[in-house]
Amino acid sequence: MTTNDEQQFLNDLEKKLWTAADKLRSTLDAAQYKHTVLGLVFLKYVSDAFDIRRKELKAQLQDENHDYFLDPEDFGGADSDEYKEELAHELEVRDYYTETNTFWVPAQARWQFLQDNNKTVIGGAELAIADGTDGKAQTKKFSSVGHLIDNALEMIEADNAKLKGVLNKLYTRLQIDQAKLGELIDLIATVPFTHESLNSKDILGHVYEYMLGQFALAEGKKGGQFYTPKSIVSLIVQMLEPFKGRVYDPAMGSGGFFVQSEHFITQHQGKIGEVSIYGQEYNHTTWQLAAMNMAIRGIDFNFGKEPANTYTNDQHPDLRADFVMANPPFNMKEWDTGVSDDDPRWQYGTPPSGNANFAWLQHMLYHLAPNGSLGLLLANGSMSSNTNNEGAIRQKLIEEDLVECMVALPGQLFTNTQIPACIWFLTKNKGERVSSTGRKLRDRKGEVLFIDARNLGYMKDRVLRDFTQEDLNQVTNTFHNWQCNPPLPEGDGRGEGETTYQDIPGFCKSAKLEELQKHDYVLTPGRYVGAAAEEDDGEPFAEKMARLTGQLKTQFAESDRLEAEIKMNLAGLGYDV
């Protein structure tokens, strides 16, 4: 998914940011320095994005061929004070920034302001500046670096209503040497959020995911609960095509599925305004990050009133979404404290206390609209386990014809867990209809598609595997072709570039519900797709068998001869063999 150059850039960025975090490690506990560093990274990013647009706007204002051209002759020439004042005024017009979906950053929240003034207040000196943000001239005083940062965050919240109460304004209260905060500001100032081929918002997303994983490990938690590989998110989004309607993630993390939905819509010339975003997250920091992630992208969202447990405090009880996508924590235990056995969400059976896999699945189904579809990343055990009612729930889901496609994934995809995973795709309507992107879906009742993608992908380093875009397209196209075209009978050819569907041994298989019943309702793709067909070399089987048997006899005879010769040589050396 990323080039070597891009990956090296991201690796260098990670090292620099973790060096910044280490500056606070001996002073603050992990939970505190997580908020401290991530808050500053957010400020740096929005400032960088603002500065990029500001430079672009200045060039447009000085370009006589551009609609925004500010003619110096109207103000006494390019060197006149009047022209310079007017240019400075135009550069502060908010609409110029919001029209390009650039996050508006007030002057006192910009990184340059923090960097220019942080050393003034170190040691207790007071900084006073003229401030007219409320329309009245007044003097604002700052007594510490923490005060400067908290003020920046307060001003951003005041100017961006969706972030009200989201940003952590805790810097004034930190028991930390102010000089260390100043050093941290100078270090983060060297962190670039620009790259010739990487989108700056994606760089920020990568930074947050990396830092969350590292902080989680420092706090003794499973870092993997925060991170879904980008290629897996892209695969689920490509297959579901959340082009229009309500999109919901009940375990949203920092909002990766919503970001990929934005990319999908942009690539298909759609409008992000035609999608409504709903999410829920239990972890307070991650909930805040998701809100920031959406705000900087200009995406409207509803993440509930507060971070909350999806099972005991559903933030969207009446939501029926067109698309539901999630990567919840794998095999979560003790999830059901305070949850009733007769909860209306358990339509297909009560999930066991020791594993939340089928609780997540049924929660998502409960919030799915009549024509909705969902994609859920789960541990492989969910496809075959029969313990504690899981087998019975899976059987019920199959009998109700809700399962549409199962995708087995290769190992080593996740940074902080080696648990093998799969993707469940379910829908409440397998009947003939038109998808959100205009594809004509055929009647697929009584059929399930199995895709074994375990052999796809490449090792991007010594421990991690990733998918190429070609891999993602292969899986996606197989799914979409199957949705739209009845499987060809075995033996029928398929022309180059055709969009028909045909089973491919070792990769994909369209199975009837009767076949699933014969396999005791186990949904592991390997059971259905079989072994990959070997290339026919033209040699008849009987002749090949006779030739290989003859070769084997010759090799056995040679082995016996060599063994006898070795024994004879050892005996000559006085060894008892």
Coordinates of C-alpha atoms in Angstrom, one line a residue:
M1 CA 0.0 0.0 0.0
T2 CA 3.0 2.3 0.6
T3 CA 6.2 2.7 -1.4
N4 CA 9.6 2.2 0.3
D5 CA 10.2 5.9 0.3
E6 CA 6.8 6.6 2.0
Q7 CA 7.4 3.8 4.5
Q8 CA 10.9 5.2 5.4
F9 CA 9.3 8.7 5.9
L10 CA 6.7 7.3 8.3
N11 CA 9.4 5.2 10.1
D12 CA 11.5 8.3 10.6
L13 CA 8.4 10.3 11.8
E14 CA 7.6 7.6 14.3
K15 CA 11.1 7.7 15.8
K16 CA 11.1 11.5 16.1
L17 CA 7.7 11.5 17.8
W18 CA 8.6 8.7 20.2
T19 CA 11.8 10.7 21.1
A20 CA 9.4 13.6 21.9
A21 CA 7.3 11.3 24.2
D22 CA 10.5 10.1 25.9
K23 CA 11.2 13.6 27.0
L24 CA 8.2 13.3 29.4
R25 CA 8.5 9.7 30.3
S26 CA 10.4 10.3 33.6
T27 CA 8.2 13.2 34.6
L28 CA 4.7 12.0 33.9
D29 CA 3.0 8.6 33.9
A30 CA 2.0 7.0 30.6
A31 CA -1.7 8.1 30.7
Q32 CA -0.6 11.8 31.2
Y33 CA 2.1 12.0 28.7
K34 CA -0.2 10.3 26.1
H35 CA -2.5 13.3 26.3
T36 CA 0.3 15.8 26.5
V37 CA 2.1 14.6 23.4
L38 CA -1.0 13.9 21.3
G39 CA -2.5 17.3 22.1
L40 CA 0.7 19.0 20.8
V41 CA 0.9 16.8 17.7
F42 CA -2.7 17.9 16.9
L43 CA -1.8 21.5 17.3
K44 CA 1.2 21.1 15.1
Y45 CA -0.7 19.3 12.4
V46 CA -3.6 21.9 12.1
S47 CA -1.0 24.7 12.1
D48 CA 0.9 23.1 9.3
A49 CA -2.2 22.5 7.3
F50 CA -3.2 26.1 7.9
D51 CA 0.2 27.5 6.9
I52 CA 0.1 25.5 3.6
R53 CA -3.2 27.0 2.7
R54 CA -2.0 30.5 3.8
K55 CA 1.0 30.3 1.5
E56 CA -1.2 29.1 -1.3
L57 CA -3.7 31.9 -0.7
K58 CA -0.9 34.6 -0.5
A59 CA 0.3 33.5 -4.0
Q60 CA -3.3 33.7 -5.3
L61 CA -3.8 37.2 -3.9
Q62 CA -0.6 38.3 -5.7
D63 CA -1.4 36.5 -9.0
E64 CA -3.0 38.9 -11.4
N65 CA -4.5 35.9 -13.3
H66 CA -6.3 34.6 -10.2
D67 CA -9.8 35.5 -9.1
Y68 CA -8.5 36.5 -5.7
F69 CA -5.9 38.9 -7.1
L70 CA -5.4 42.0 -4.8
D71 CA -4.2 44.8 -7.1
P72 CA -1.4 46.7 -5.4
E73 CA -2.2 49.8 -7.6
D74 CA -5.5 50.1 -5.7
F75 CA -3.6 50.6 -2.5
G76 CA -0.7 52.8 -3.5
G77 CA 1.7 50.1 -4.7
A78 CA 3.2 46.9 -3.5
D79 CA 5.5 48.6 -1.0
S80 CA 2.8 50.8 0.6
D81 CA 1.7 50.1 4.2
E82 CA -1.9 50.2 3.1
Y83 CA -1.4 47.3 0.6
K84 CA 0.6 45.3 3.2
E85 CA -2.2 45.8 5.8
E86 CA -4.9 44.8 3.3
L87 CA -2.9 41.7 2.2
A88 CA -2.5 40.7 5.9
H89 CA -6.2 41.3 6.5
E90 CA -7.2 39.1 3.5
L91 CA -4.9 36.3 4.7
E92 CA -7.1 36.2 7.9
V93 CA -10.4 35.8 6.1
R94 CA -11.8 32.5 7.4
D95 CA -13.9 31.7 4.3
Y96 CA -10.7 31.4 2.2
Y97 CA -9.7 28.4 4.4
T98 CA -13.0 26.7 5.0
E99 CA -13.8 26.7 1.2
T100 CA -10.9 24.3 0.7
N101 CA -11.9 22.3 3.8
T102 CA -8.9 23.6 5.7
F103 CA -9.2 23.6 9.5
W104 CA -9.4 27.2 10.7
V105 CA -6.7 28.0 13.3
P106 CA -6.9 31.2 15.4
A107 CA -3.7 33.3 15.6
Q108 CA -2.9 32.4 19.2
A109 CA -3.4 28.7 18.5
R110 CA -0.8 28.6 15.6
W111 CA 2.4 26.7 16.2
Q112 CA 4.6 29.7 15.4
F113 CA 2.9 31.7 18.2
L114 CA 3.7 28.9 20.7
Q115 CA 7.3 28.6 19.4
D116 CA 7.9 32.4 19.4
N117 CA 6.6 32.9 23.0
N118 CA 7.1 29.7 25.0
K119 CA 10.6 30.8 26.2
T120 CA 9.3 34.1 27.4
V121 CA 7.1 32.6 30.1
I122 CA 9.6 29.9 31.3
G123 CA 10.8 30.8 34.7
G124 CA 7.7 32.7 35.8
A125 CA 7.9 35.7 33.5
E126 CA 4.6 37.0 32.3
L127 CA 3.7 37.6 28.6
A128 CA 1.2 40.2 27.8
I129 CA -0.3 40.6 24.3
A130 CA -2.9 42.8 22.7
D131 CA -6.0 40.7 22.0
G132 CA -9.1 41.7 20.1
T133 CA -10.6 38.3 19.5
D134 CA -13.9 39.3 21.0
G135 CA -14.1 42.6 19.1
K136 CA -12.8 44.6 22.0
A137 CA -9.2 45.7 22.6
Q138 CA -7.8 44.2 25.7
T139 CA -4.6 42.7 27.1
K140 CA -4.2 38.9 27.5
K141 CA -1.6 37.7 29.9
F142 CA 0.2 34.3 30.0
S143 CA 2.1 33.0 33.0
S144 CA 3.4 29.6 31.8
V145 CA 4.0 27.4 28.7
G146 CA 1.0 25.3 29.8
H147 CA -1.1 28.4 29.8
L148 CA -0.1 29.2 26.2
I149 CA -1.1 25.7 25.1
D150 CA -4.4 25.6 27.0
N151 CA -5.3 28.9 25.5
A152 CA -4.6 27.6 22.0
L153 CA -6.8 24.6 22.6
E154 CA -9.6 26.8 24.1
M155 CA -9.5 29.1 21.0
I156 CA -9.7 26.1 18.7
E157 CA -12.8 24.7 20.6
A158 CA -14.4 28.1 20.5
D159 CA -14.0 28.3 16.7
N160 CA -15.0 24.7 16.0
A161 CA -18.2 23.8 17.8
K162 CA -17.9 20.0 17.1
L163 CA -14.7 19.9 19.2
K164 CA -16.4 21.5 22.3
G165 CA -15.2 19.5 25.3
V166 CA -13.1 17.2 23.1
L167 CA -9.6 18.7 23.5
N168 CA -7.6 18.0 26.7
K169 CA -6.9 21.4 28.2
L170 CA -4.7 20.1 31.0
Y171 CA -1.3 21.7 30.4
T172 CA -1.6 24.4 33.1
R173 CA -2.3 21.6 35.7
L174 CA 0.6 19.4 34.7
Q175 CA 3.2 19.0 37.4
I176 CA 6.1 19.4 35.0
D177 CA 9.1 21.6 34.4
Q178 CA 8.0 24.3 32.1
A179 CA 11.3 24.2 30.3
K180 CA 10.6 20.6 29.3
L181 CA 7.3 21.7 27.7
G182 CA 9.2 24.3 25.8
E183 CA 11.8 21.7 24.6
L184 CA 8.9 19.5 23.5
I185 CA 7.4 22.4 21.5
D186 CA 10.7 22.9 19.8
L187 CA 11.2 19.2 19.1
I188 CA 7.7 18.7 17.6
A189 CA 8.3 21.8 15.5
T190 CA 10.7 19.7 13.5
V191 CA 8.1 17.0 12.7
P192 CA 6.9 17.4 9.1
F193 CA 3.3 16.8 8.1
T194 CA 4.1 17.2 4.4
H195 CA 5.3 14.7 1.9
E196 CA 5.3 14.7 -1.9
S197 CA 3.1 11.6 -2.3
L198 CA 1.4 11.1 1.1
N199 CA -1.7 13.1 2.1
S200 CA -1.0 15.2 5.2
K201 CA -4.2 14.0 6.9
D202 CA -3.2 10.4 6.3
I203 CA 0.2 11.2 7.9
L204 CA -1.6 12.5 10.9
G205 CA -3.8 9.4 11.1
H206 CA -0.7 7.2 10.9
V207 CA 1.0 9.2 13.7
Y208 CA -2.0 8.9 16.0
E209 CA -2.4 5.1 15.4
Y210 CA 1.3 4.6 16.0
M211 CA 1.4 6.7 19.1
L212 CA -1.8 5.1 20.5
G213 CA -0.3 1.6 20.1
Q214 CA 3.0 2.7 21.8
F215 CA 1.2 4.4 24.7
A216 CA -1.1 1.4 25.1
L217 CA 1.9 -0.9 25.4
A218 CA 3.5 1.5 27.9
E219 CA 0.3 1.4 29.9
G220 CA 0.4 -2.4 29.9
K221 CA -2.6 -2.7 27.5
K222 CA -3.0 -4.5 24.2
G223 CA -1.9 -1.9 21.6
G224 CA -3.7 -3.9 18.9
Q225 CA -7.1 -2.9 20.2
F226 CA -6.5 0.6 18.7
Y227 CA -5.1 -0.3 15.3
T228 CA -6.7 -1.8 12.2
P229 CA -4.2 -2.0 9.3
K230 CA -5.1 0.5 6.6
S231 CA -5.3 -2.2 3.9
I232 CA -7.9 -4.2 5.8
V233 CA -10.0 -1.0 6.4
S234 CA -9.7 -0.3 2.7
L235 CA -10.7 -3.8 1.8
I236 CA -13.9 -3.7 3.8
V237 CA -14.8 -0.2 2.5
Q238 CA -14.2 -1.2 -1.1
M239 CA -16.3 -4.3 -0.7
L240 CA -19.2 -2.6 1.1
E241 CA -19.1 0.7 -0.9
P242 CA -20.6 3.1 1.7
F243 CA -21.4 5.7 -0.9
K244 CA -24.6 7.1 0.4
G245 CA -26.5 6.8 3.7
R246 CA -25.8 6.2 7.3
V247 CA -22.4 4.6 8.3
Y248 CA -21.9 3.2 11.8
D249 CA -18.9 1.8 13.7
P250 CA -19.7 0.7 17.2
A251 CA -16.0 0.2 18.1
M252 CA -14.6 3.1 16.1
G253 CA -11.2 3.7 17.6
S254 CA -9.8 6.8 16.0
G255 CA -12.2 6.7 13.1
G256 CA -10.2 4.8 10.4
F257 CA -13.3 3.3 8.7
F258 CA -14.8 6.8 8.3
V259 CA -11.6 8.2 6.8
Q260 CA -11.5 5.4 4.3
S261 CA -15.2 6.0 3.5
E262 CA -14.2 9.6 2.8
H263 CA -11.5 8.4 0.4
F264 CA -13.9 6.0 -1.4
I265 CA -16.4 8.8 -1.9
T266 CA -13.8 11.2 -3.2
Q267 CA -12.4 8.6 -5.6
H268 CA -15.9 8.0 -7.0
Q269 CA -16.7 11.8 -7.4
G270 CA -19.4 11.5 -4.7
K271 CA -20.2 14.0 -2.0
I272 CA -19.2 13.4 1.7
G273 CA -22.3 15.3 2.6
E274 CA -24.4 12.4 1.4
V275 CA -23.0 10.2 4.1
S276 CA -24.0 10.4 7.8
I277 CA -21.3 9.3 10.2
Y278 CA -22.2 7.6 13.5
G279 CA -19.8 6.0 16.0
Q280 CA -19.2 4.9 19.5
E281 CA -16.0 4.4 21.5
Y282 CA -15.4 3.4 25.1
N283 CA -11.8 4.7 25.5
H284 CA -11.9 8.4 26.3
T285 CA -8.7 9.4 24.5
T286 CA -9.6 7.4 21.4
W287 CA -13.0 9.0 21.4
Q288 CA -11.4 12.4 21.4
L289 CA -9.0 11.5 18.7
A290 CA -11.8 10.3 16.5
A291 CA -13.6 13.6 16.9
M292 CA -10.4 15.5 16.0
N293 CA -9.9 13.2 13.0
M294 CA -13.3 14.1 11.7
A295 CA -13.1 17.8 12.5
I296 CA -9.9 18.4 10.6
R297 CA -11.3 16.6 7.6
G298 CA -14.5 18.7 7.7
I299 CA -16.7 15.6 8.1
D300 CA -19.9 16.0 10.1
F301 CA -20.3 13.3 12.7
N302 CA -22.3 12.0 15.7
F303 CA -20.2 10.1 18.2
G304 CA -22.8 10.3 21.0
K305 CA -22.8 12.5 24.0
E306 CA -19.7 10.9 25.6
P307 CA -17.4 7.9 25.4
A308 CA -19.3 4.9 26.6
N309 CA -19.6 1.1 26.7
T310 CA -21.4 -0.1 23.5
Y311 CA -23.2 -2.9 25.5
T312 CA -24.4 -1.0 28.6
N313 CA -24.7 2.5 27.2
D314 CA -25.6 2.4 23.5
Q315 CA -25.2 6.0 22.3
H316 CA -27.4 5.4 19.2
P317 CA -30.3 3.1 20.3
D318 CA -32.6 4.0 17.5
L319 CA -30.1 4.0 14.7
R320 CA -30.6 1.7 11.7
A321 CA -27.6 2.1 9.5
D322 CA -27.1 1.4 5.8
F323 CA -23.5 0.3 6.4
V324 CA -21.9 -1.0 9.6
M325 CA -18.1 -1.6 9.8
A326 CA -16.0 -2.5 12.8
N327 CA -12.8 -4.1 14.1
P328 CA -13.7 -4.7 17.8
P329 CA -11.2 -6.2 20.3
F330 CA -10.7 -9.9 19.5
N331 CA -12.2 -12.5 21.9
M332 CA -13.1 -9.9 24.5
K333 CA -13.9 -11.5 27.9
E334 CA -16.3 -10.3 30.7
W335 CA -18.0 -8.0 28.3
D336 CA -21.6 -8.6 29.6
T337 CA -21.5 -7.1 33.1
G338 CA -24.7 -5.2 33.4
V339 CA -26.1 -6.7 30.2
S340 CA -29.4 -8.6 30.4
D341 CA -29.7 -12.1 28.9
D342 CA -32.9 -11.1 27.3
D343 CA -31.4 -8.0 25.7
P344 CA -33.4 -7.3 22.4
R345 CA -30.1 -7.4 20.4
W346 CA -29.6 -11.1 21.1
Q347 CA -32.1 -12.2 18.4
Y348 CA -30.0 -15.3 17.4
G349 CA -28.9 -16.4 20.8
T350 CA -27.3 -15.1 24.0
P351 CA -23.5 -14.7 23.5
P352 CA -21.2 -16.4 26.0
S353 CA -19.6 -14.2 28.8
G354 CA -16.1 -15.5 27.8
N355 CA -16.1 -14.1 24.3
A356 CA -17.8 -11.0 22.8
N357 CA -17.4 -12.0 19.1
F358 CA -21.1 -12.9 18.6
A359 CA -22.2 -10.0 20.8
W360 CA -20.5 -7.6 18.5
L361 CA -22.0 -9.3 15.5
Q362 CA -25.5 -9.3 16.8
H363 CA -25.2 -5.7 18.0
M364 CA -24.3 -4.7 14.5
L365 CA -27.1 -6.6 13.0
Y366 CA -29.5 -5.0 15.4
H367 CA -28.5 -1.6 14.1
L368 CA -28.6 -2.6 10.4
A369 CA -31.3 -1.2 8.1
P370 CA -33.5 -3.6 6.1
N371 CA -31.3 -3.2 3.1
G372 CA -28.1 -2.7 5.0
S373 CA -24.8 -4.5 4.9
L374 CA -22.0 -5.0 7.4
G375 CA -18.4 -5.9 7.5
L376 CA -16.8 -7.2 10.7
L377 CA -13.3 -8.2 11.5
L378 CA -13.1 -11.1 13.9
A379 CA -10.7 -13.8 15.2
N380 CA -10.8 -17.0 13.1
G381 CA -12.3 -19.0 16.0
S382 CA -15.6 -17.2 15.3
M383 CA -16.0 -19.3 12.0
S384 CA -15.8 -22.7 13.7
S385 CA -16.2 -22.5 17.5
N386 CA -19.1 -24.6 19.0
T387 CA -18.4 -23.7 22.7
N388 CA -21.0 -21.9 24.9
N389 CA -23.7 -21.4 22.3
E390 CA -21.4 -19.9 19.6
G391 CA -22.1 -22.7 17.2
A392 CA -25.8 -22.4 17.7
I393 CA -25.8 -18.7 17.1
R394 CA -23.7 -19.2 13.9
Q395 CA -26.1 -21.8 12.7
K396 CA -29.1 -19.5 13.3
L397 CA -27.4 -16.7 11.3
I398 CA -26.8 -19.1 8.4
E399 CA -30.3 -20.5 8.5
E400 CA -31.7 -16.9 8.5
D401 CA -29.6 -16.4 5.3
L402 CA -27.8 -13.4 6.8
V403 CA -24.2 -14.4 5.9
E404 CA -23.1 -13.2 2.5
C405 CA -19.4 -13.6 2.3
M406 CA -16.5 -14.9 4.4
V407 CA -12.9 -13.8 3.8
A408 CA -9.9 -15.6 5.4
L409 CA -7.0 -13.3 5.9
P410 CA -3.2 -14.1 5.9
G411 CA -1.3 -14.0 9.2
Q412 CA 1.1 -11.3 10.4
L413 CA -1.2 -8.4 9.4
F414 CA -1.5 -6.8 12.9
T415 CA 1.2 -4.9 14.7
N416 CA 0.5 -6.1 18.2
T417 CA -1.3 -9.4 17.9
Q418 CA -0.7 -12.7 16.0
I419 CA -4.3 -13.9 16.3
P420 CA -5.4 -15.0 12.8
A421 CA -8.4 -13.1 11.6
C422 CA -11.3 -13.2 9.1
I423 CA -13.9 -10.8 7.8
W424 CA -17.6 -11.5 8.0
F425 CA -19.9 -9.8 5.5
L426 CA -23.6 -10.0 6.3
T427 CA -26.7 -8.4 4.8
K428 CA -30.4 -8.4 5.6
N429 CA -31.4 -8.5 2.0
K430 CA -29.8 -10.9 -0.5
G431 CA -32.6 -10.2 -3.0
E432 CA -32.4 -8.4 -6.3
R433 CA -31.8 -4.7 -5.9
V434 CA -29.6 -1.7 -6.9
S435 CA -26.6 -0.9 -4.7
S436 CA -25.6 2.6 -3.5
T437 CA -23.2 2.8 -6.4
G438 CA -25.7 1.8 -9.0
R439 CA -24.7 -1.9 -9.4
K440 CA -27.6 -4.3 -10.1
L441 CA -27.3 -7.0 -7.5
R442 CA -28.8 -10.4 -8.4
D443 CA -30.9 -12.6 -6.1
R444 CA -28.3 -14.4 -3.9
K445 CA -30.7 -16.1 -1.5
G446 CA -29.4 -19.4 -0.2
E447 CA -25.8 -18.7 -1.4
V448 CA -22.6 -17.7 0.5
L449 CA -19.3 -16.7 -1.1
F450 CA -16.1 -18.0 0.4
I451 CA -12.8 -16.3 -0.3
D452 CA -9.5 -17.6 0.9
A453 CA -7.0 -14.7 0.8
R454 CA -4.4 -16.3 3.0
N455 CA -1.9 -16.5 0.2
L456 CA -2.2 -12.9 -0.9
G457 CA -0.1 -10.0 0.2
Y458 CA 3.6 -9.4 0.7
M459 CA 6.0 -9.0 3.7
K460 CA 6.7 -5.3 4.0
D461 CA 9.3 -5.9 6.7
R462 CA 10.5 -8.9 8.7
V463 CA 7.4 -9.3 10.8
L464 CA 4.5 -7.5 9.0
R465 CA 2.5 -8.5 6.0
D466 CA 0.4 -6.1 3.9
F467 CA -1.8 -6.2 0.8
T468 CA -1.1 -4.5 -2.5
Q469 CA -3.9 -2.6 -4.2
E470 CA -4.0 -5.4 -6.8
D471 CA -4.7 -7.9 -3.9
L472 CA -7.5 -5.7 -2.6
N473 CA -9.0 -5.4 -6.1
Q474 CA -8.8 -9.1 -6.7
V475 CA -10.9 -9.8 -3.6
T476 CA -13.2 -6.9 -4.1
N477 CA -13.9 -7.7 -7.8
T478 CA -14.5 -11.4 -7.0
F479 CA -17.1 -10.3 -4.4
H480 CA -18.8 -7.7 -6.7
N481 CA -18.9 -10.0 -9.7
W482 CA -20.5 -12.8 -7.6
Q483 CA -23.1 -10.3 -6.3
C484 CA -24.0 -9.3 -9.8
N485 CA -23.6 -12.5 -11.9
P486 CA -24.7 -16.1 -11.3
P487 CA -21.7 -18.5 -11.0
L488 CA -20.7 -20.1 -14.3
P489 CA -21.0 -23.9 -14.5
E490 CA -17.8 -25.7 -13.9
G491 CA -15.8 -26.0 -17.1
D492 CA -17.1 -22.8 -18.7
G493 CA -14.3 -20.5 -19.9
R494 CA -14.0 -16.9 -18.7
G495 CA -12.7 -14.3 -21.2
E496 CA -10.0 -11.8 -20.3
G497 CA -11.5 -8.8 -18.5
E498 CA -15.0 -10.3 -18.2
T499 CA -16.9 -9.5 -15.1
T500 CA -18.6 -12.9 -14.7
Y501 CA -18.1 -15.0 -11.7
Q502 CA -16.6 -18.5 -11.6
D503 CA -15.3 -20.6 -8.7
I504 CA -11.5 -20.7 -8.5
P505 CA -10.1 -23.8 -6.7
G506 CA -8.0 -22.7 -3.7
F507 CA -9.3 -19.1 -3.8
C508 CA -13.1 -18.7 -4.0
K509 CA -16.3 -20.8 -4.0
S510 CA -20.0 -20.0 -4.1
A511 CA -21.7 -22.5 -1.8
K512 CA -25.4 -23.3 -1.2
L513 CA -26.8 -23.4 2.3
E514 CA -27.1 -27.2 2.0
E515 CA -23.4 -27.5 1.6
L516 CA -22.8 -25.4 4.8
Q517 CA -25.2 -27.8 6.6
K518 CA -23.0 -30.7 5.6
H519 CA -20.0 -29.0 7.1
D520 CA -21.9 -28.5 10.4
Y521 CA -22.3 -24.8 9.8
V522 CA -18.6 -24.1 9.9
L523 CA -17.7 -21.0 7.8
T524 CA -13.9 -21.5 7.3
P525 CA -13.3 -20.7 3.6
G526 CA -10.6 -23.4 3.3
R527 CA -13.3 -26.1 3.8
Y528 CA -15.1 -24.9 0.7
V529 CA -12.6 -23.5 -1.8
G530 CA -10.5 -26.7 -1.9
A531 CA -6.9 -26.9 -3.1
A532 CA -5.6 -24.8 -5.9
A533 CA -5.5 -26.5 -9.3
E534 CA -2.0 -27.6 -10.4
E535 CA -0.8 -26.7 -13.9
D536 CA -1.2 -29.5 -16.4
D537 CA 2.2 -30.4 -17.8
G538 CA 0.7 -32.7 -20.5
E539 CA 2.1 -35.9 -19.0
P540 CA -0.5 -38.6 -18.5
F541 CA -1.0 -39.5 -14.8
A542 CA -0.1 -43.3 -15.2
E543 CA 3.1 -42.5 -17.0
K544 CA 4.0 -39.7 -14.4
M545 CA 3.4 -42.1 -11.5
A546 CA 5.5 -44.9 -13.1
R547 CA 8.4 -42.4 -13.7
L548 CA 8.3 -40.9 -10.2
T549 CA 8.1 -44.4 -8.6
G550 CA 11.2 -45.4 -10.6
Q551 CA 13.1 -42.3 -9.5
L552 CA 12.2 -43.0 -5.9
K553 CA 13.5 -46.6 -6.1
T554 CA 16.8 -45.3 -7.6
Q555 CA 17.1 -42.8 -4.8
F556 CA 16.5 -45.4 -2.1
A557 CA 19.1 -47.7 -3.6
E558 CA 21.6 -44.8 -3.7
S559 CA 20.8 -44.0 -0.1
D560 CA 21.5 -47.7 0.9
R561 CA 24.8 -47.6 -0.9
L562 CA 26.0 -44.4 0.7
E563 CA 25.0 -45.7 4.2
A564 CA 27.0 -48.9 3.7
E565 CA 30.0 -46.9 2.5
I566 CA 29.9 -44.6 5.6
K567 CA 29.7 -47.6 7.9
M568 CA 32.7 -49.2 6.3
N569 CA 34.7 -46.0 6.6
L570 CA 33.8 -45.7 10.3
A571 CA 34.8 -49.3 11.0
G572 CA 38.2 -48.7 9.4
L573 CA 38.7 -45.8 11.9
G574 CA 38.0 -48.2 14.8
Y575 CA 34.4 -47.2 15.5
D576 CA 31.8 -49.9 16.4
V577 CA 29.0 -49.5 13.9

